[in-house]
Amino acid sequence: MTLTELKYIVAVARERHFGRAAEACFVSQPTLSVAIRKLEEELGVVLFERGGTEIGITPIGLRVVAQAQKVLEEGANLREIARQGHDPLEGPLRVGVIYTVGPYLLPYLVPEQIRRTPQMPLLLQENYTARLLELLRQGEIDCAIVALPLPDTGLSQCALYDEPFYVTVPHNHPWADEARVDSRRLKEENMLLLGAGHCFRDQVLEVCPELSRFSASSEGIQRTFEGSSLETIRHMVAAGIGITVLPASALGVQGAESQLLRYIPFKPPAPDRRVVLVWRKSFPRQAAIEALIQAVRQCGMPGATMLEDAAPQSAETV
């Protein structure tokens, strides 16, 4: 039994597909399949139900995969403990960031972090919240910057900042000169939304639940459109295709389309989101985590209210 074999079974459990799991592990499918079959023979149990388009996990397989995730996490901690023997701020910190935070926070965070702790480069990875939490549990990254709410993960967390949402419309839209917009009026418009998997999409749907009905019906094809990124959607709004909702940090991005847009706050109670840093409770480089928190809070990103008094905490539900 090797850590590599454990990594393979965790990948198959996540992807429910041998081909995608092999791709995620950067090996060929036969190599991954042979390794998993060897592990099953060694353990004397069947971990996966094969034969369909989607791989199933046996009851004993669920338990083995859960334990494998813990072993991989502890393996990552061993490397960090050894590194901490020199200096907890020495060496890279692997940081995951969700897609709707990365483009707006990182240009401010990275220079600040380099100024404060140049000996601790950030190895950055953008992804969806669910994927980042999986990578965190498996020890593939050290921490992640995500938005609340999150599932029950048993991770430690620290609140970083809050930011309000703004309605974004073309400059010639009937709402362009309004001081504030009632969220209930969004259902009247062609809304541009992020695709499924983005937590920001879910937060916008919470602001106007009626949009969920449109996007799940044939009428929704005419009433809502889905984009792959907030910047794609911003350009679509500038082209007059519809309106959208953006977080305040995205408003600071200036481009050729800026003069074609108007950003309007919501009427109270204005929707917003809280961005947090999460990490494994067992992660040994706490000084590195604290250094990253302080770098975020001092980076000067516009549009956000930094939560200077929020202290790191362990949380059963984050």
CSV table of C-alpha atoms in Angstrom, one decimal:
chain,number,residue,atom,x,y,z
A,1,MET,CA,0.0,0.0,0.0
A,2,THR,CA,1.4,3.4,-1.0
A,3,LEU,CA,0.4,7.0,-0.8
A,4,THR,CA,0.1,7.1,-4.5
A,5,GLU,CA,-2.4,4.3,-4.5
A,6,LEU,CA,-4.4,6.1,-1.8
A,7,LYS,CA,-4.3,9.2,-4.0
A,8,TYR,CA,-5.7,7.2,-6.9
A,9,ILE,CA,-8.7,5.8,-5.0
A,10,VAL,CA,-9.5,9.3,-3.6
A,11,ALA,CA,-9.5,10.7,-7.1
A,12,VAL,CA,-11.8,7.9,-8.4
A,13,ALA,CA,-14.2,8.5,-5.5
A,14,ARG,CA,-14.2,12.2,-6.4
A,15,GLU,CA,-14.6,11.9,-10.2
A,16,ARG,CA,-16.7,8.7,-10.3
A,17,HIS,CA,-14.8,7.9,-13.5
A,18,PHE,CA,-11.4,6.2,-14.0
A,19,GLY,CA,-10.5,8.3,-17.1
A,20,ARG,CA,-11.1,11.6,-15.4
A,21,ALA,CA,-9.4,10.4,-12.2
A,22,ALA,CA,-6.3,9.4,-14.2
A,23,GLU,CA,-6.2,12.7,-15.9
A,24,ALA,CA,-6.4,14.5,-12.5
A,25,CYS,CA,-3.5,12.4,-11.2
A,26,PHE,CA,-1.4,12.9,-14.4
A,27,VAL,CA,-1.2,9.2,-15.2
A,28,SER,CA,-2.6,6.9,-17.8
A,29,GLN,CA,-5.9,5.1,-17.1
A,30,PRO,CA,-4.3,1.6,-17.3
A,31,THR,CA,-1.7,2.7,-14.7
A,32,LEU,CA,-4.4,4.0,-12.3
A,33,SER,CA,-6.6,1.0,-12.9
A,34,VAL,CA,-3.9,-1.6,-12.2
A,35,ALA,CA,-2.8,0.2,-9.1
A,36,ILE,CA,-6.3,0.3,-7.7
A,37,ARG,CA,-6.9,-3.4,-8.5
A,38,LYS,CA,-3.6,-4.2,-6.7
A,39,LEU,CA,-4.8,-2.3,-3.7
A,40,GLU,CA,-8.1,-4.1,-3.7
A,41,GLU,CA,-6.4,-7.4,-3.8
A,42,GLU,CA,-4.1,-6.4,-1.0
A,43,LEU,CA,-7.0,-5.3,1.2
A,44,GLY,CA,-9.2,-8.2,0.1
A,45,VAL,CA,-12.2,-6.0,-0.6
A,46,VAL,CA,-13.9,-4.4,-3.6
A,47,LEU,CA,-13.7,-0.6,-3.4
A,48,PHE,CA,-15.6,0.4,-6.5
A,49,GLU,CA,-18.6,-0.9,-8.5
A,50,ARG,CA,-17.6,-1.0,-12.1
A,51,GLY,CA,-19.7,-1.5,-15.2
A,52,GLY,CA,-21.8,1.6,-15.6
A,53,THR,CA,-21.1,5.0,-17.1
A,54,GLU,CA,-20.5,6.3,-13.5
A,55,ILE,CA,-18.3,4.4,-11.0
A,56,GLY,CA,-20.1,3.5,-7.7
A,57,ILE,CA,-18.4,3.2,-4.4
A,58,THR,CA,-19.1,0.2,-2.2
A,59,PRO,CA,-19.9,0.7,1.5
A,60,ILE,CA,-16.5,-0.5,2.6
A,61,GLY,CA,-15.0,1.6,-0.2
A,62,LEU,CA,-16.5,4.7,1.4
A,63,ARG,CA,-14.8,3.9,4.7
A,64,VAL,CA,-11.5,3.2,3.0
A,65,VAL,CA,-11.6,6.4,0.9
A,66,ALA,CA,-12.4,8.5,4.0
A,67,GLN,CA,-9.4,7.0,5.8
A,68,ALA,CA,-7.2,7.4,2.8
A,69,GLN,CA,-8.1,11.1,2.8
A,70,LYS,CA,-6.9,11.4,6.4
A,71,VAL,CA,-3.7,9.5,5.6
A,72,LEU,CA,-2.9,11.9,2.7
A,73,GLU,CA,-3.6,14.8,4.9
A,74,GLU,CA,-1.2,13.5,7.6
A,75,GLY,CA,1.4,12.8,4.9
A,76,ALA,CA,1.2,16.5,3.8
A,77,ASN,CA,1.5,17.5,7.5
A,78,LEU,CA,4.8,15.5,7.9
A,79,ARG,CA,6.4,17.6,5.1
A,80,GLU,CA,5.1,20.8,6.7
A,81,ILE,CA,6.4,19.8,10.1
A,82,ALA,CA,9.8,19.2,8.7
A,83,ARG,CA,9.7,22.6,6.9
A,84,GLN,CA,8.5,24.3,10.2
A,85,GLY,CA,11.7,23.0,11.9
A,86,HIS,CA,13.5,25.7,9.9
A,87,ASP,CA,11.1,28.6,9.7
A,88,PRO,CA,7.2,28.5,9.3
A,89,LEU,CA,7.4,31.4,7.0
A,90,GLU,CA,10.1,29.8,4.8
A,91,GLY,CA,8.9,28.1,1.7
A,92,PRO,CA,5.8,28.2,-0.5
A,93,LEU,CA,2.3,28.4,0.8
A,94,ARG,CA,-0.2,26.6,-1.5
A,95,VAL,CA,-3.4,28.8,-1.6
A,96,GLY,CA,-6.6,28.0,-3.4
A,97,VAL,CA,-8.9,30.9,-4.5
A,98,ILE,CA,-12.4,30.7,-5.9
A,99,TYR,CA,-12.9,32.1,-9.4
A,100,THR,CA,-15.0,35.1,-8.4
A,101,VAL,CA,-12.4,36.3,-5.9
A,102,GLY,CA,-9.0,35.6,-7.6
A,103,PRO,CA,-9.0,38.3,-10.4
A,104,TYR,CA,-9.9,41.0,-7.9
A,105,LEU,CA,-8.0,40.1,-4.8
A,106,LEU,CA,-4.8,38.7,-6.1
A,107,PRO,CA,-3.4,41.8,-7.9
A,108,TYR,CA,-3.5,43.6,-4.6
A,109,LEU,CA,-2.6,40.6,-2.3
A,110,VAL,CA,0.4,39.2,-4.1
A,111,PRO,CA,2.5,42.5,-4.1
A,112,GLU,CA,1.6,43.0,-0.4
A,113,GLN,CA,2.5,39.4,0.5
A,114,ILE,CA,5.9,39.7,-1.4
A,115,ARG,CA,6.6,42.9,0.5
A,116,ARG,CA,5.8,41.4,3.9
A,117,THR,CA,7.1,37.8,3.6
A,118,PRO,CA,9.2,37.5,0.4
A,119,GLN,CA,10.6,34.1,1.6
A,120,MET,CA,7.1,32.6,1.4
A,121,PRO,CA,5.9,32.6,-2.2
A,122,LEU,CA,2.3,31.8,-2.8
A,123,LEU,CA,1.5,28.9,-5.1
A,124,LEU,CA,-2.0,29.9,-6.4
A,125,GLN,CA,-4.8,27.8,-7.8
A,126,GLU,CA,-8.2,29.0,-8.9
A,127,ASN,CA,-11.2,26.6,-8.8
A,128,TYR,CA,-14.7,26.1,-7.6
A,129,THR,CA,-15.4,26.0,-3.8
A,130,ALA,CA,-16.2,22.3,-3.8
A,131,ARG,CA,-13.0,21.3,-5.6
A,132,LEU,CA,-10.9,23.5,-3.4
A,133,LEU,CA,-12.3,22.0,-0.2
A,134,GLU,CA,-11.5,18.5,-1.6
A,135,LEU,CA,-7.9,19.5,-2.4
A,136,LEU,CA,-7.6,21.0,1.1
A,137,ARG,CA,-8.8,17.8,2.7
A,138,GLN,CA,-6.4,15.8,0.6
A,139,GLY,CA,-3.4,18.0,1.5
A,140,GLU,CA,-3.0,19.2,-2.1
A,141,ILE,CA,-3.3,22.8,-1.0
A,142,ASP,CA,-2.6,24.4,2.4
A,143,CYS,CA,-5.5,26.8,2.6
A,144,ALA,CA,-8.3,28.4,0.5
A,145,ILE,CA,-10.0,31.7,0.1
A,146,VAL,CA,-13.7,31.1,-0.4
A,147,ALA,CA,-17.1,32.8,0.3
A,148,LEU,CA,-19.6,31.8,2.9
A,149,PRO,CA,-21.8,29.8,3.3
A,150,LEU,CA,-19.8,26.5,3.3
A,151,PRO,CA,-20.8,22.9,4.0
A,152,ASP,CA,-19.9,21.3,7.3
A,153,THR,CA,-16.2,20.7,6.8
A,154,GLY,CA,-14.6,20.7,10.3
A,155,LEU,CA,-12.0,23.2,9.0
A,156,SER,CA,-10.6,26.2,10.8
A,157,GLN,CA,-11.5,29.6,9.4
A,158,CYS,CA,-10.9,33.3,9.7
A,159,ALA,CA,-13.2,36.0,8.2
A,160,LEU,CA,-11.2,38.3,5.9
A,161,TYR,CA,-13.7,40.8,4.5
A,162,ASP,CA,-17.3,41.7,3.5
A,163,GLU,CA,-18.3,43.2,0.3
A,164,PRO,CA,-21.8,44.3,-1.0
A,165,PHE,CA,-23.3,43.4,-4.3
A,166,TYR,CA,-24.2,45.9,-7.1
A,167,VAL,CA,-26.6,45.8,-9.9
A,168,THR,CA,-24.7,46.3,-13.2
A,169,VAL,CA,-26.6,47.7,-16.2
A,170,PRO,CA,-25.7,49.3,-19.6
A,171,HIS,CA,-25.3,53.0,-19.5
A,172,ASN,CA,-28.5,53.6,-21.5
A,173,HIS,CA,-30.6,51.2,-19.3
A,174,PRO,CA,-33.8,52.7,-17.8
A,175,TRP,CA,-32.3,52.1,-14.3
A,176,ALA,CA,-29.0,53.8,-15.1
A,177,ASP,CA,-29.8,57.0,-13.2
A,178,GLU,CA,-31.5,55.4,-10.2
A,179,ALA,CA,-29.9,55.8,-6.8
A,180,ARG,CA,-30.8,52.3,-5.6
A,181,VAL,CA,-32.6,49.2,-7.0
A,182,ASP,CA,-35.0,46.9,-5.2
A,183,SER,CA,-33.8,43.3,-5.6
A,184,ARG,CA,-37.3,42.1,-6.5
A,185,ARG,CA,-37.1,44.0,-9.8
A,186,LEU,CA,-34.3,41.8,-11.1
A,187,LYS,CA,-36.9,39.2,-12.3
A,188,GLU,CA,-38.1,41.8,-14.8
A,189,GLU,CA,-34.8,41.8,-16.7
A,190,ASN,CA,-32.7,39.5,-18.8
A,191,MET,CA,-30.2,38.4,-16.2
A,192,LEU,CA,-26.6,37.2,-17.0
A,193,LEU,CA,-25.5,34.6,-14.5
A,194,LEU,CA,-22.4,32.5,-13.9
A,195,GLY,CA,-22.8,28.8,-14.8
A,196,ALA,CA,-23.6,26.0,-12.3
A,197,GLY,CA,-20.8,25.3,-9.8
A,198,HIS,CA,-20.0,28.9,-9.0
A,199,CYS,CA,-21.0,29.9,-5.4
A,200,PHE,CA,-21.5,33.5,-6.5
A,201,ARG,CA,-24.3,32.2,-8.8
A,202,ASP,CA,-26.0,30.7,-5.8
A,203,GLN,CA,-25.7,33.9,-3.9
A,204,VAL,CA,-27.3,35.9,-6.7
A,205,LEU,CA,-30.1,33.4,-6.8
A,206,GLU,CA,-30.7,33.9,-3.1
A,207,VAL,CA,-31.0,37.7,-3.8
A,208,CYS,CA,-33.7,37.0,-6.4
A,209,PRO,CA,-35.1,33.4,-6.0
A,210,GLU,CA,-37.5,33.9,-8.9
A,211,LEU,CA,-34.5,33.6,-11.3
A,212,SER,CA,-34.2,29.9,-10.3
A,213,ARG,CA,-37.6,29.3,-11.8
A,214,PHE,CA,-36.7,30.9,-15.1
A,215,SER,CA,-33.3,29.1,-15.4
A,216,ALA,CA,-35.0,25.8,-14.9
A,217,SER,CA,-37.7,26.2,-17.6
A,218,SER,CA,-37.9,26.8,-21.3
A,219,GLU,CA,-38.8,30.4,-20.6
A,220,GLY,CA,-35.5,30.7,-18.8
A,221,ILE,CA,-33.6,30.5,-22.0
A,222,GLN,CA,-35.0,33.9,-22.9
A,223,ARG,CA,-34.8,35.3,-19.4
A,224,THR,CA,-31.4,34.2,-18.1
A,225,PHE,CA,-28.0,33.6,-19.8
A,226,GLU,CA,-25.0,31.9,-18.3
A,227,GLY,CA,-21.4,33.0,-18.6
A,228,SER,CA,-18.1,31.4,-17.6
A,229,SER,CA,-16.6,34.3,-15.7
A,230,LEU,CA,-17.7,37.7,-14.2
A,231,GLU,CA,-15.5,39.5,-16.8
A,232,THR,CA,-17.3,37.7,-19.7
A,233,ILE,CA,-20.6,38.7,-18.2
A,234,ARG,CA,-19.4,42.3,-17.7
A,235,HIS,CA,-18.6,42.6,-21.4
A,236,MET,CA,-22.0,41.1,-22.3
A,237,VAL,CA,-23.7,43.8,-20.1
A,238,ALA,CA,-21.7,46.5,-21.8
A,239,ALA,CA,-22.9,45.1,-25.1
A,240,GLY,CA,-26.5,45.6,-24.0
A,241,ILE,CA,-27.4,41.9,-23.8
A,242,GLY,CA,-28.8,42.1,-20.2
A,243,ILE,CA,-27.9,43.1,-16.7
A,244,THR,CA,-26.1,41.3,-13.9
A,245,VAL,CA,-25.0,41.5,-10.2
A,246,LEU,CA,-21.3,42.0,-9.3
A,247,PRO,CA,-19.4,42.0,-6.0
A,248,ALA,CA,-18.0,45.4,-5.1
A,249,SER,CA,-14.4,44.2,-5.6
A,250,ALA,CA,-15.2,43.7,-9.3
A,251,LEU,CA,-16.2,47.3,-9.8
A,252,GLY,CA,-12.6,48.4,-9.4
A,253,VAL,CA,-11.5,46.7,-12.7
A,254,GLN,CA,-11.3,49.4,-15.3
A,255,GLY,CA,-11.5,48.5,-19.0
A,256,ALA,CA,-12.7,49.8,-22.3
A,257,GLU,CA,-16.3,48.9,-21.4
A,258,SER,CA,-16.3,50.9,-18.1
A,259,GLN,CA,-17.9,54.0,-19.6
A,260,LEU,CA,-20.7,51.8,-21.0
A,261,LEU,CA,-21.7,50.5,-17.6
A,262,ARG,CA,-23.5,51.8,-14.5
A,263,TYR,CA,-23.2,50.2,-11.1
A,264,ILE,CA,-26.2,50.7,-8.8
A,265,PRO,CA,-26.4,49.7,-5.1
A,266,PHE,CA,-29.3,47.7,-3.8
A,267,LYS,CA,-32.0,49.1,-1.5
A,268,PRO,CA,-31.6,48.0,2.1
A,269,PRO,CA,-31.2,45.3,3.1
A,270,ALA,CA,-28.4,45.2,0.6
A,271,PRO,CA,-27.1,41.7,-0.2
A,272,ASP,CA,-23.4,41.0,0.4
A,273,ARG,CA,-20.9,38.2,0.9
A,274,ARG,CA,-18.3,37.3,3.4
A,275,VAL,CA,-15.0,36.0,2.2
A,276,VAL,CA,-13.0,33.7,4.5
A,277,LEU,CA,-9.8,31.8,4.7
A,278,VAL,CA,-10.1,28.1,5.6
A,279,TRP,CA,-7.4,25.6,6.5
A,280,ARG,CA,-7.0,22.2,8.1
A,281,LYS,CA,-7.0,22.3,11.9
A,282,SER,CA,-3.9,20.1,11.8
A,283,PHE,CA,-1.9,22.3,9.5
A,284,PRO,CA,1.3,23.0,11.4
A,285,ARG,CA,2.4,26.4,9.8
A,286,GLN,CA,0.0,28.6,11.8
A,287,ALA,CA,2.4,31.5,11.4
A,288,ALA,CA,2.1,31.3,7.7
A,289,ILE,CA,-1.7,31.3,7.9
A,290,GLU,CA,-1.5,34.4,10.1
A,291,ALA,CA,0.9,36.1,7.7
A,292,LEU,CA,-1.5,35.5,4.8
A,293,ILE,CA,-4.5,36.9,6.8
A,294,GLN,CA,-2.6,40.1,7.6
A,295,ALA,CA,-1.5,40.5,4.0
A,296,VAL,CA,-5.1,40.2,2.8
A,297,ARG,CA,-6.3,42.8,5.4
A,298,GLN,CA,-3.5,45.2,4.5
A,299,CYS,CA,-3.5,44.8,0.7
A,300,GLY,CA,-5.9,47.7,0.0
A,301,MET,CA,-8.4,46.0,-2.3
A,302,PRO,CA,-11.1,48.5,-3.1
A,303,GLY,CA,-14.8,47.7,-2.4
A,304,ALA,CA,-14.2,45.4,0.5
A,305,THR,CA,-14.6,46.1,4.3
A,306,MET,CA,-11.7,44.3,5.9
A,307,LEU,CA,-12.5,42.6,9.2
A,308,GLU,CA,-9.5,43.6,11.2
A,309,ASP,CA,-10.9,42.4,14.5
A,310,ALA,CA,-11.9,38.9,13.3
A,311,ALA,CA,-9.6,36.3,14.9
A,312,PRO,CA,-8.8,32.9,13.5
A,313,GLN,CA,-11.0,30.2,14.9
A,314,SER,CA,-11.7,26.5,14.7
A,315,ALA,CA,-15.2,25.8,13.5
A,316,GLU,CA,-17.2,22.6,13.2
A,317,THR,CA,-19.3,24.3,10.6
A,318,VAL,CA,-17.8,26.9,8.3
